[in-house]
Short mmCIF file of C-alpha atoms in Angstrom, two decimals:
data_model
loop_
_atom_site.label_atom_id
_atom_site.label_comp_id
_atom_site.label_asym_id
_atom_site.label_seq_id
_atom_site.Cartn_x
_atom_site.Cartn_y
_atom_site.Cartn_z
CA GLU A 1 -12.13 39.18 11.29
CA ALA A 2 -8.80 37.22 11.58
CA GLN A 3 -9.73 33.48 12.63
CA VAL A 4 -9.59 30.18 12.53
CA THR A 5 -13.04 28.53 12.31
CA GLN A 6 -13.72 24.52 12.93
CA ASN A 7 -17.04 22.22 12.25
CA PRO A 8 -18.54 20.60 13.97
CA ARG A 9 -18.37 22.09 16.63
CA TYR A 10 -20.00 18.96 18.74
CA LEU A 11 -20.31 15.80 17.44
CA ILE A 12 -21.46 12.19 19.03
CA THR A 13 -21.27 9.14 16.34
CA VAL A 14 -20.62 5.53 16.67
CA THR A 15 -17.49 3.55 16.17
CA GLY A 16 -15.97 3.04 13.24
CA LYS A 17 -18.37 5.32 10.99
CA LYS A 18 -15.81 7.41 9.40
CA LEU A 19 -15.31 11.18 9.76
CA THR A 20 -14.37 14.63 9.27
CA VAL A 21 -13.32 17.49 11.03
CA THR A 22 -13.39 20.67 9.11
CA CYS A 23 -10.57 23.75 9.76
CA SER A 24 -10.33 27.13 7.54
CA GLN A 25 -8.36 29.99 8.36
CA ASN A 26 -8.46 33.47 6.96
CA MET A 27 -5.17 34.59 7.45
CA ASN A 28 -2.94 33.60 4.62
CA HIS A 29 -1.02 30.90 7.12
CA GLU A 30 1.71 28.45 6.44
CA TYR A 31 1.13 26.73 9.28
CA MET A 32 -1.59 24.39 10.04
CA SER A 33 -1.68 22.23 13.42
CA TRP A 34 -3.98 19.47 15.37
CA TYR A 35 -3.88 19.09 18.44
CA ARG A 36 -6.50 16.93 20.66
CA GLN A 37 -7.01 17.86 24.70
CA ASP A 38 -7.54 15.64 27.29
CA PRO A 39 -7.74 16.22 31.27
CA GLY A 40 -4.21 16.38 32.92
CA LEU A 41 -2.63 15.76 29.47
CA GLY A 42 -2.78 19.17 27.91
CA LEU A 43 -2.49 19.84 24.22
CA ARG A 44 -1.19 17.15 22.31
CA GLN A 45 -0.26 17.49 18.92
CA ILE A 46 -1.86 15.05 16.02
CA TYR A 47 -0.37 16.75 12.85
CA TYR A 48 1.07 19.70 11.44
CA SER A 49 1.79 21.02 8.15
CA MET A 50 3.81 23.50 6.78
CA ASN A 51 2.39 24.79 3.82
CA VAL A 52 0.18 22.72 0.59
CA GLU A 53 1.52 19.22 0.50
CA VAL A 54 3.22 19.26 3.27
CA THR A 55 2.43 17.36 6.57
CA ASP A 56 4.17 15.75 9.08
CA LYS A 57 3.45 13.57 12.69
CA GLY A 58 3.16 15.32 15.52
CA ASP A 59 3.00 13.28 19.14
CA VAL A 60 -0.03 11.46 18.68
CA PRO A 61 -0.99 10.81 15.02
CA GLU A 62 -2.35 7.35 15.18
CA GLY A 63 -6.23 6.72 14.31
CA TYR A 64 -5.85 10.29 11.88
CA LYS A 65 -5.18 11.43 8.91
CA VAL A 66 -5.02 14.73 7.78
CA SER A 67 -5.16 16.71 3.62
CA ARG A 68 -3.72 20.05 3.00
CA LYS A 69 -4.76 20.93 -0.40
CA GLU A 70 -5.39 24.85 -0.22
CA LYS A 71 -3.87 26.96 2.11
CA ARG A 72 -6.84 27.82 3.99
CA ASN A 73 -8.24 24.48 4.78
CA PHE A 74 -6.47 21.74 7.28
CA PRO A 75 -8.93 18.98 7.29
CA LEU A 76 -8.37 16.24 10.48
CA ILE A 77 -10.12 12.72 9.15
CA LEU A 78 -11.05 9.56 11.31
CA GLU A 79 -11.83 6.67 9.21
CA SER A 80 -12.22 4.20 11.45
CA PRO A 81 -12.92 6.40 14.49
CA SER A 82 -13.12 4.20 18.50
CA PRO A 83 -13.82 5.74 21.83
CA ASN A 84 -10.60 5.90 22.35
CA GLN A 85 -10.81 9.29 20.36
CA THR A 86 -13.33 10.83 22.62
CA SER A 87 -11.59 14.33 23.52
CA LEU A 88 -11.64 18.17 22.12
CA TYR A 89 -10.02 18.77 19.26
CA PHE A 90 -8.47 22.19 18.63
CA CYS A 91 -7.14 23.84 15.15
CA ALA A 92 -4.38 26.04 14.91
CA SER A 93 -2.31 27.85 12.50
CA GLY A 94 0.48 30.55 12.70
CA THR A 95 2.62 31.89 9.93
CA GLY A 96 5.26 29.53 10.48
CA GLY A 97 7.61 31.60 11.19
CA PHE A 98 10.12 29.59 13.64
CA GLY A 99 8.83 30.15 17.19
CA GLN A 100 5.79 32.41 15.87
CA PRO A 101 2.82 31.49 17.86
CA GLN A 102 -0.55 30.05 17.00
CA HIS A 103 -4.33 31.13 16.53
CA PHE A 104 -6.26 28.34 17.83
CA GLY A 105 -10.18 27.57 16.60
CA ASP A 106 -12.57 27.40 18.94
CA GLY A 107 -12.88 23.27 19.44
CA THR A 108 -14.30 20.52 18.14
CA ARG A 109 -16.03 18.24 20.81
CA LEU A 110 -15.99 14.53 19.69
CA SER A 111 -17.78 11.63 21.45
CA ILE A 112 -17.13 8.11 20.21
CA LEU A 113 -19.63 6.18 21.43
CA GLY B 1 12.79 12.89 25.46
CA GLU B 2 10.73 16.81 25.07
CA ASP B 3 8.30 17.31 28.34
CA VAL B 4 6.53 20.27 29.89
CA GLU B 5 5.66 19.93 33.52
CA GLN B 6 3.13 22.45 35.75
CA SER B 7 1.19 22.28 38.63
CA LEU B 8 -3.13 21.27 37.58
CA PHE B 9 -4.48 23.67 40.42
CA LEU B 10 -3.89 27.53 41.36
CA SER B 11 -5.69 29.59 44.05
CA VAL B 12 -5.54 33.15 44.64
CA ARG B 13 -7.87 36.08 46.30
CA GLU B 14 -8.31 38.93 44.34
CA GLY B 15 -5.53 41.56 44.12
CA ASP B 16 -2.67 39.24 44.85
CA SER B 17 -0.44 38.30 42.10
CA SER B 18 -0.71 35.09 40.78
CA VAL B 19 2.24 32.99 39.95
CA ILE B 20 2.02 29.90 37.76
CA ASN B 21 5.13 28.46 37.25
CA CYS B 22 6.15 25.50 34.56
CA THR B 23 9.13 23.09 34.26
CA TYR B 24 10.83 21.91 30.68
CA THR B 25 13.25 19.47 29.85
CA ASP B 26 14.81 20.11 26.08
CA SER B 27 17.34 22.48 26.71
CA SER B 28 17.64 23.35 22.76
CA SER B 29 14.25 24.97 23.12
CA THR B 30 13.98 28.96 21.64
CA TYR B 31 10.87 29.76 22.06
CA LEU B 32 8.45 29.57 25.24
CA TYR B 33 4.68 30.83 25.59
CA TRP B 34 2.62 31.18 27.96
CA TYR B 35 -1.13 30.29 26.15
CA LYS B 36 -4.69 31.01 27.83
CA GLN B 37 -8.22 29.23 27.66
CA GLU B 38 -11.40 30.43 29.06
CA PRO B 39 -14.39 28.06 29.28
CA GLY B 40 -15.45 26.50 26.18
CA ALA B 41 -13.10 28.39 24.00
CA GLY B 42 -9.31 28.00 22.45
CA LEU B 43 -6.14 28.79 23.63
CA GLN B 44 -4.78 32.57 23.37
CA LEU B 45 -1.36 33.55 23.04
CA LEU B 46 -0.53 36.08 26.07
CA THR B 47 2.88 35.85 25.84
CA TYR B 48 6.02 34.45 24.60
CA ILE B 49 10.06 34.79 25.18
CA PHE B 50 13.17 34.20 23.54
CA SER B 51 16.00 31.68 25.21
CA ASN B 52 18.00 33.99 25.36
CA MET B 53 16.15 36.54 28.00
CA ASP B 54 15.49 36.26 30.91
CA MET B 55 12.70 38.45 31.58
CA LYS B 56 10.16 40.24 29.97
CA GLN B 57 7.20 42.57 31.41
CA ASP B 58 3.65 43.16 29.84
CA GLN B 59 1.41 45.66 31.57
CA ARG B 60 0.00 43.44 34.47
CA LEU B 61 2.29 40.29 33.10
CA THR B 62 6.06 39.11 34.13
CA VAL B 63 7.87 36.24 32.66
CA LEU B 64 10.95 34.85 33.95
CA LEU B 65 12.87 31.76 32.34
CA ASN B 66 16.06 30.70 34.48
CA LYS B 67 17.41 28.46 31.47
CA LYS B 68 19.90 26.97 33.71
CA ASP B 69 17.08 25.21 35.79
CA LYS B 70 14.59 25.14 32.48
CA HIS B 71 12.26 27.35 34.22
CA LEU B 72 9.45 29.74 33.33
CA SER B 73 6.94 31.53 35.32
CA LEU B 74 4.39 33.81 34.66
CA ARG B 75 3.69 36.52 37.42
CA ILE B 76 0.11 38.21 36.92
CA ALA B 77 0.05 40.95 39.52
CA ASP B 78 -3.92 42.52 40.47
CA THR B 79 -5.11 38.83 39.50
CA GLN B 80 -8.97 39.40 38.58
CA THR B 81 -12.14 37.49 38.04
CA GLY B 82 -11.61 37.51 34.82
CA ASP B 83 -8.00 36.08 35.19
CA SER B 84 -9.84 32.48 35.88
CA ALA B 85 -8.59 29.97 33.22
CA ILE B 86 -6.53 27.38 32.76
CA TYR B 87 -2.99 28.34 31.22
CA PHE B 88 -0.43 26.84 29.59
CA CYS B 89 3.45 26.93 28.98
CA ALA B 90 4.45 25.58 25.75
CA GLU B 91 7.87 25.14 24.26
CA THR B 92 9.21 25.05 20.28
CA PRO B 93 12.16 22.17 20.39
CA GLN B 94 14.53 24.06 18.49
CA THR B 95 15.35 19.71 17.82
CA GLY B 96 11.35 19.55 16.93
CA GLY B 97 10.94 20.78 13.72
CA PHE B 98 7.49 23.05 14.53
CA LYS B 99 6.75 20.99 16.40
CA THR B 100 5.11 22.39 19.80
CA ILE B 101 4.95 21.00 22.89
CA PHE B 102 2.37 21.86 25.59
CA GLY B 103 1.97 21.26 29.44
CA ALA B 104 -0.90 19.99 30.89
CA GLY B 105 -1.91 23.41 32.10
CA THR B 106 -2.65 25.30 35.27
CA ARG B 107 -6.23 25.94 36.42
CA LEU B 108 -6.27 28.91 38.29
CA PHE B 109 -9.29 30.08 40.56
CA VAL B 110 -9.23 33.83 41.42
CA LYS B 111 -11.47 34.15 44.84
CA ALA B 112 -13.43 37.93 45.29
#
């Protein structure tokens, strides 16, 4: 089954404790992306990647890091999480063709205390 | 800068048509999308339209694009309770690389 898998689905942690949210896709997609969803703001793009070792900033990259060492994986790293990063996070992937739609994971709800 | 705006709520009766509206600012946008998000789930693509089209129909869904006014709408015919969800409008600006800009989402309530 074609899917985008995120882990964990839920995490409660404390300020400053490094965390990683993993994202994996089994569709051989070149394009992958991270978004955060906040009430009234919709989805805002954090980072995206067009291919292995190619990443670029979205609209809200501050406080986040990503890496794309393999085509299928695109982890999101919070080196020193802060409460304003409490949010619902989505990973997505796509073929990378311009304008092609994205396939989304089920989301990771992060709470930073 | 690029921006996508939607109203936050819409309530309709079961069997009626729903019309969800969206405005965008980037006139270079080439693709415009409608995604659906059900509770506890990720976004699911419903339909998309290329900017040289005025209308696209897919079963109960009709997308209308007014490029002059930068206005996109999604009409759902014969709305069912299963259509209750958040609907996101999104665009891929031609000048923005491969960024995708999403609106805040419209929460559709369908009353039985």
